[in-house]
CSV table of C-alpha atoms in Angstrom, one decimal:
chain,number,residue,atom,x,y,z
A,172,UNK,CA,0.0,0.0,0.0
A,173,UNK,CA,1.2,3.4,-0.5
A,174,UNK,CA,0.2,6.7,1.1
A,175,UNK,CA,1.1,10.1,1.3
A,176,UNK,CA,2.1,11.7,4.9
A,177,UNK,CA,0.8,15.3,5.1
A,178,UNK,CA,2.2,17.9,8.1
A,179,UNK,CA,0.3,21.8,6.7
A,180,UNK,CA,2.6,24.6,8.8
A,181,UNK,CA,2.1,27.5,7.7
A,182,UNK,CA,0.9,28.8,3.7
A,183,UNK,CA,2.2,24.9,3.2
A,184,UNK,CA,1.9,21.3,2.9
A,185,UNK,CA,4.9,19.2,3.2
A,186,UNK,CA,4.8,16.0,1.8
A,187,UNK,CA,6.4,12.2,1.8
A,188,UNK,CA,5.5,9.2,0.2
A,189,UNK,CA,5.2,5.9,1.8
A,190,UNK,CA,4.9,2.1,0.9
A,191,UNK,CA,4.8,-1.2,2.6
A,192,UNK,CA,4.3,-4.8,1.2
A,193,UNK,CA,4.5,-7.4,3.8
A,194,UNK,CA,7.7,-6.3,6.2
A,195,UNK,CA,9.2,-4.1,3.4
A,196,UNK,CA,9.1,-0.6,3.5
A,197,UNK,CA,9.8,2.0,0.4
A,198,UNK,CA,10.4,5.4,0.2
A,199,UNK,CA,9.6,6.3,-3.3
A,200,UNK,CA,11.8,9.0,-5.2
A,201,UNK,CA,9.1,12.4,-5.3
A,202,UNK,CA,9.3,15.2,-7.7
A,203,UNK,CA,7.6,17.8,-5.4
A,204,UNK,CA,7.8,17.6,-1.6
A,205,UNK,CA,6.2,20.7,-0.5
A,206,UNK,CA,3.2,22.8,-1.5
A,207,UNK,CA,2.5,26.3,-0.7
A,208,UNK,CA,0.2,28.9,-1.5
A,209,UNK,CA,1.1,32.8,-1.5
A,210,UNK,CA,-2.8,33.6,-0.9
A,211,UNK,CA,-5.2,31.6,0.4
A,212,UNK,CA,-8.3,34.2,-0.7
A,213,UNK,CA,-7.4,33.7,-4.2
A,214,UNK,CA,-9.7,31.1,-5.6
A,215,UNK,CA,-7.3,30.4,-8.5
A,216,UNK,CA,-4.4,29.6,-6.3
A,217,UNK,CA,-6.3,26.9,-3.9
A,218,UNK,CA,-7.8,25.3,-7.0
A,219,UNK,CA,-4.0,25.4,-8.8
A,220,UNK,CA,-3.2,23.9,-4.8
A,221,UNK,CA,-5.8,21.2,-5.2
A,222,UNK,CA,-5.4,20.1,-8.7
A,223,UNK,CA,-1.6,20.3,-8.4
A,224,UNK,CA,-1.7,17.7,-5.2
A,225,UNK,CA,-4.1,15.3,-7.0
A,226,UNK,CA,-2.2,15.3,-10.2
A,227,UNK,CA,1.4,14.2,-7.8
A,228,UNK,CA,-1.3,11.2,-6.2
A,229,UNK,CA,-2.3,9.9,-9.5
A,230,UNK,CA,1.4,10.0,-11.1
A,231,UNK,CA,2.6,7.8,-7.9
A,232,UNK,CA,-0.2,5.9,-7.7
A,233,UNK,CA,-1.0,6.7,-3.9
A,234,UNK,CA,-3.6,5.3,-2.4
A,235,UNK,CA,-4.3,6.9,0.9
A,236,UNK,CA,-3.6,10.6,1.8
A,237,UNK,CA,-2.7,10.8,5.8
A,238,UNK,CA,-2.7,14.5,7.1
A,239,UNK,CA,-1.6,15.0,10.7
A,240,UNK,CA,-4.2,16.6,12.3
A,241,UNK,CA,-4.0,20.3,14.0
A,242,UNK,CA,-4.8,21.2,17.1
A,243,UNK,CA,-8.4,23.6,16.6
A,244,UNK,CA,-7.6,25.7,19.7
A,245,UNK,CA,-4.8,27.1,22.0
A,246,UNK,CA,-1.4,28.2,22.0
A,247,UNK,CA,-0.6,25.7,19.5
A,248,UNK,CA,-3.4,25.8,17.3
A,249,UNK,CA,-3.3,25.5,13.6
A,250,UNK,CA,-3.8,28.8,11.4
A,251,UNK,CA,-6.3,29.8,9.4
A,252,UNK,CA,-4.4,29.0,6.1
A,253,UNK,CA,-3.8,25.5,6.9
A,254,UNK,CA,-7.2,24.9,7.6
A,255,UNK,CA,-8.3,26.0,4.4
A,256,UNK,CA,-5.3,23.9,2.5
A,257,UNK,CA,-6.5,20.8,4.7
A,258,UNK,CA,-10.2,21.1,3.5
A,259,UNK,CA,-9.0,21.6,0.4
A,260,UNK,CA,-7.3,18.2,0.5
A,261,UNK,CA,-10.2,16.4,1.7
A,262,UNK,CA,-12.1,17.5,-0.8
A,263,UNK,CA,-10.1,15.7,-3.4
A,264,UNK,CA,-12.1,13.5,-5.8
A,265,UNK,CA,-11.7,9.7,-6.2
A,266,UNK,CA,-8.8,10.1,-3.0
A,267,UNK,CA,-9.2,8.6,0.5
A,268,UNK,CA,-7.6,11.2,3.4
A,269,UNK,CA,-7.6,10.4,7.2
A,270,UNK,CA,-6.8,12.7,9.4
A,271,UNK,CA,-4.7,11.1,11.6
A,272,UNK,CA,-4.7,12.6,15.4
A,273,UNK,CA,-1.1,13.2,17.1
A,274,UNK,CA,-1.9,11.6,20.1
A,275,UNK,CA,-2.6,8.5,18.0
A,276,UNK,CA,0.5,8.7,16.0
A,277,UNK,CA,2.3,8.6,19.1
A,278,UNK,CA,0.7,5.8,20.6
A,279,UNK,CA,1.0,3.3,17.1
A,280,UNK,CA,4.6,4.6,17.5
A,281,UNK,CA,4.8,3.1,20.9
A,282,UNK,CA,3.5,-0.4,19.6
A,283,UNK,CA,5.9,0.0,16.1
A,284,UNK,CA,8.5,1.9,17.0
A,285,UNK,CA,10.5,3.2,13.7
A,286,UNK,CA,13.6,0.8,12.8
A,287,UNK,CA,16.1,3.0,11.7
A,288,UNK,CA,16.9,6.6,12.9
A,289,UNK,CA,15.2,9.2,10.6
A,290,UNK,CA,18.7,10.9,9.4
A,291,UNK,CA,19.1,7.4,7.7
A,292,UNK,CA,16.0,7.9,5.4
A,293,UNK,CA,17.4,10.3,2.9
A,294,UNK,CA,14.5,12.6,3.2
A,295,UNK,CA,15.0,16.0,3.9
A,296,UNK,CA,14.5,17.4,7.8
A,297,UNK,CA,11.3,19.3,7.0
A,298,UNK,CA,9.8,16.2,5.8
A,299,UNK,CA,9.8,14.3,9.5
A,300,UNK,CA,6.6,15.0,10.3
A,301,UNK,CA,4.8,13.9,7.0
A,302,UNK,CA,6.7,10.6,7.3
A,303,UNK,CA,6.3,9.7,11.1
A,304,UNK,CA,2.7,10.4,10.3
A,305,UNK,CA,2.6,7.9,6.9
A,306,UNK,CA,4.7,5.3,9.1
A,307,UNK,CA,2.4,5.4,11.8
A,308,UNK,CA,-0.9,4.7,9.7
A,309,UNK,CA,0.7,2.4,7.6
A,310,UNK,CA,1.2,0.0,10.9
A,311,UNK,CA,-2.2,0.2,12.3
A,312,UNK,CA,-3.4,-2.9,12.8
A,313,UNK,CA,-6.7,-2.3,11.0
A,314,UNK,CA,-4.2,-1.4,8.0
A,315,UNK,CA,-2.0,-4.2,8.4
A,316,UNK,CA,-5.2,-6.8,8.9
A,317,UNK,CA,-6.1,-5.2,5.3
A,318,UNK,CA,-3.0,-6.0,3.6
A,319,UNK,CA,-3.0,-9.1,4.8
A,320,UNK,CA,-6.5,-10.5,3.8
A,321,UNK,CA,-5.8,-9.3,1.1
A,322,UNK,CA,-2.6,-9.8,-0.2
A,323,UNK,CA,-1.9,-14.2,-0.5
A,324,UNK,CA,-5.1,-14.7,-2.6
A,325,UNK,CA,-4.1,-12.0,-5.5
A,326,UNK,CA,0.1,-13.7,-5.2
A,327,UNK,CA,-1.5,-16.8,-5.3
A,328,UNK,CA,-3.5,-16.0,-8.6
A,329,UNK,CA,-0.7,-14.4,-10.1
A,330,UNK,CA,1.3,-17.5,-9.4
A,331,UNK,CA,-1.0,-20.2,-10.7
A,332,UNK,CA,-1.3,-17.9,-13.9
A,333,UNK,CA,2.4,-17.5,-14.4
A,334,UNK,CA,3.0,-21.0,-13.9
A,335,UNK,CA,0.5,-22.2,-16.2
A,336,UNK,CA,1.7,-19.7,-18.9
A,337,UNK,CA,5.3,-21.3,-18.1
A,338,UNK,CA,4.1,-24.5,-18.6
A,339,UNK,CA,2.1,-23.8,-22.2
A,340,UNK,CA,4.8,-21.8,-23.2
A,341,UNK,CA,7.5,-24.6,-22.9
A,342,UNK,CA,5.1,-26.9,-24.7
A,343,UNK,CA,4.7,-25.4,-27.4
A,344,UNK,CA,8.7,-23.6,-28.0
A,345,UNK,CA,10.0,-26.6,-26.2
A,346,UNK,CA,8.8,-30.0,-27.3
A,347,UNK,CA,12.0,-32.0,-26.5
A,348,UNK,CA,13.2,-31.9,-22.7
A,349,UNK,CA,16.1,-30.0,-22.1
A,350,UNK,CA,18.5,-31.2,-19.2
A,351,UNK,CA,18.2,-28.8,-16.5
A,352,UNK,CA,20.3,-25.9,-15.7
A,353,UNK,CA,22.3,-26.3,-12.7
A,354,UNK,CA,20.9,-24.3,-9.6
A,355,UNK,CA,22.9,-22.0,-7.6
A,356,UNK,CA,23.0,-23.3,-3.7
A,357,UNK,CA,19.9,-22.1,-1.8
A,358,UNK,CA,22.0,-19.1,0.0
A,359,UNK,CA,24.6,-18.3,-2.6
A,360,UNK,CA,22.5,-14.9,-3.0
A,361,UNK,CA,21.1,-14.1,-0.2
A,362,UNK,CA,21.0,-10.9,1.4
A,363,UNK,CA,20.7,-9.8,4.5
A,364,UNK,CA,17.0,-8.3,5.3
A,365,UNK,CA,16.8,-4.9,5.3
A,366,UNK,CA,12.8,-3.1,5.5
A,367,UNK,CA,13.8,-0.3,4.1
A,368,UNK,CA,14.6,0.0,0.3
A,369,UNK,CA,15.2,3.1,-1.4
């Protein structure tokens, strides 16, 4: 599954891109990582905001927008303009967004702490937020339960179908067996596991 983490500070929205299959985590190369928006009573520049944003989802295939939510009143409440940029966002057509509370990031965090230290990611520093928040949601057990209903019954499809395309394939190219190539010993290549891949 992949998502897009969302922190809004400011006239901005600052962005990273998330994925997971199984135990593997990817951080996906993004051409844009922040937003911003010189004046949020301009009707043309929130719709340029808005159509901007969806166009970056549908070039990397995201599936889930996360934004961390704001605090509504306070001494550390969110500004108007990030308010606007956030409804903005969920207004998006065809694109799920969760607003994902801090207090609930933190506590998934407790549960699935992150694995490596965030320096190690690549990202830039302003992006921290945005992927904490996309980590977080991406290991909620309601998410993981998801992926994992879902996940053996499409392989296993895709298996069957490649090995009976194998098979018909080799048939019809191959009439006369061929003595087998020799295989390489079960650990000649193996790695060791890493869940992060850039």
């Amino acid at each position: 599954m992949r998502v897009c983490g969302v922190e809004l500070k400011g006239n901005e929205a600052l962005i990273c891109l998330l994925s997971k299959s199984g135990e593997l985590f990817d951080i996906p190369d993004c051409r844009q990582v922040r937003f911003s928006i010189k004046d949020s009573d301009d009707q043309q520049q929130m719709r340029f905001f808005q159509q901007s944003f969806r166009k970056l989802m549908e070039d990397y295939k995201v599936e889930q927008v996360v934004i961390r939510q704001r605090l509504h009143k306070g001494k550390f409440a969110g500004g108007a303009v990030g308010f606007k940029l956030e409804g903005a966002l969920q207004a998006l057509s065809n694109m799920p967004v969760t607003i994902f509370a801090p207090s609930k990031i933190k506590e998934q965090l407790k549960h699935t702490p992150l694995p490596i230290d965030f320096s190690q990611t690549g990202l830039k520093a302003f992006q921290e937020v945005a992927f904490v928040t996309a980590f977080a949601f991406l290991n909620k057990p309601e998410i993981v339960a998801l992926a994992n209903k879902t996940k053996p019954e499409l392989n296993t499809a895709k298996a069957s179908d490649a090995v009976e395309t194998a098979k018909t394939k080799q048939a019809v190219e191959t009439p006369i067996e061929q003595p087998a190539a020799a295989q390489e010993p079960e650990n000649a290549s193996a790695e060791k596991f890493n869940p992060w891949k850039r």
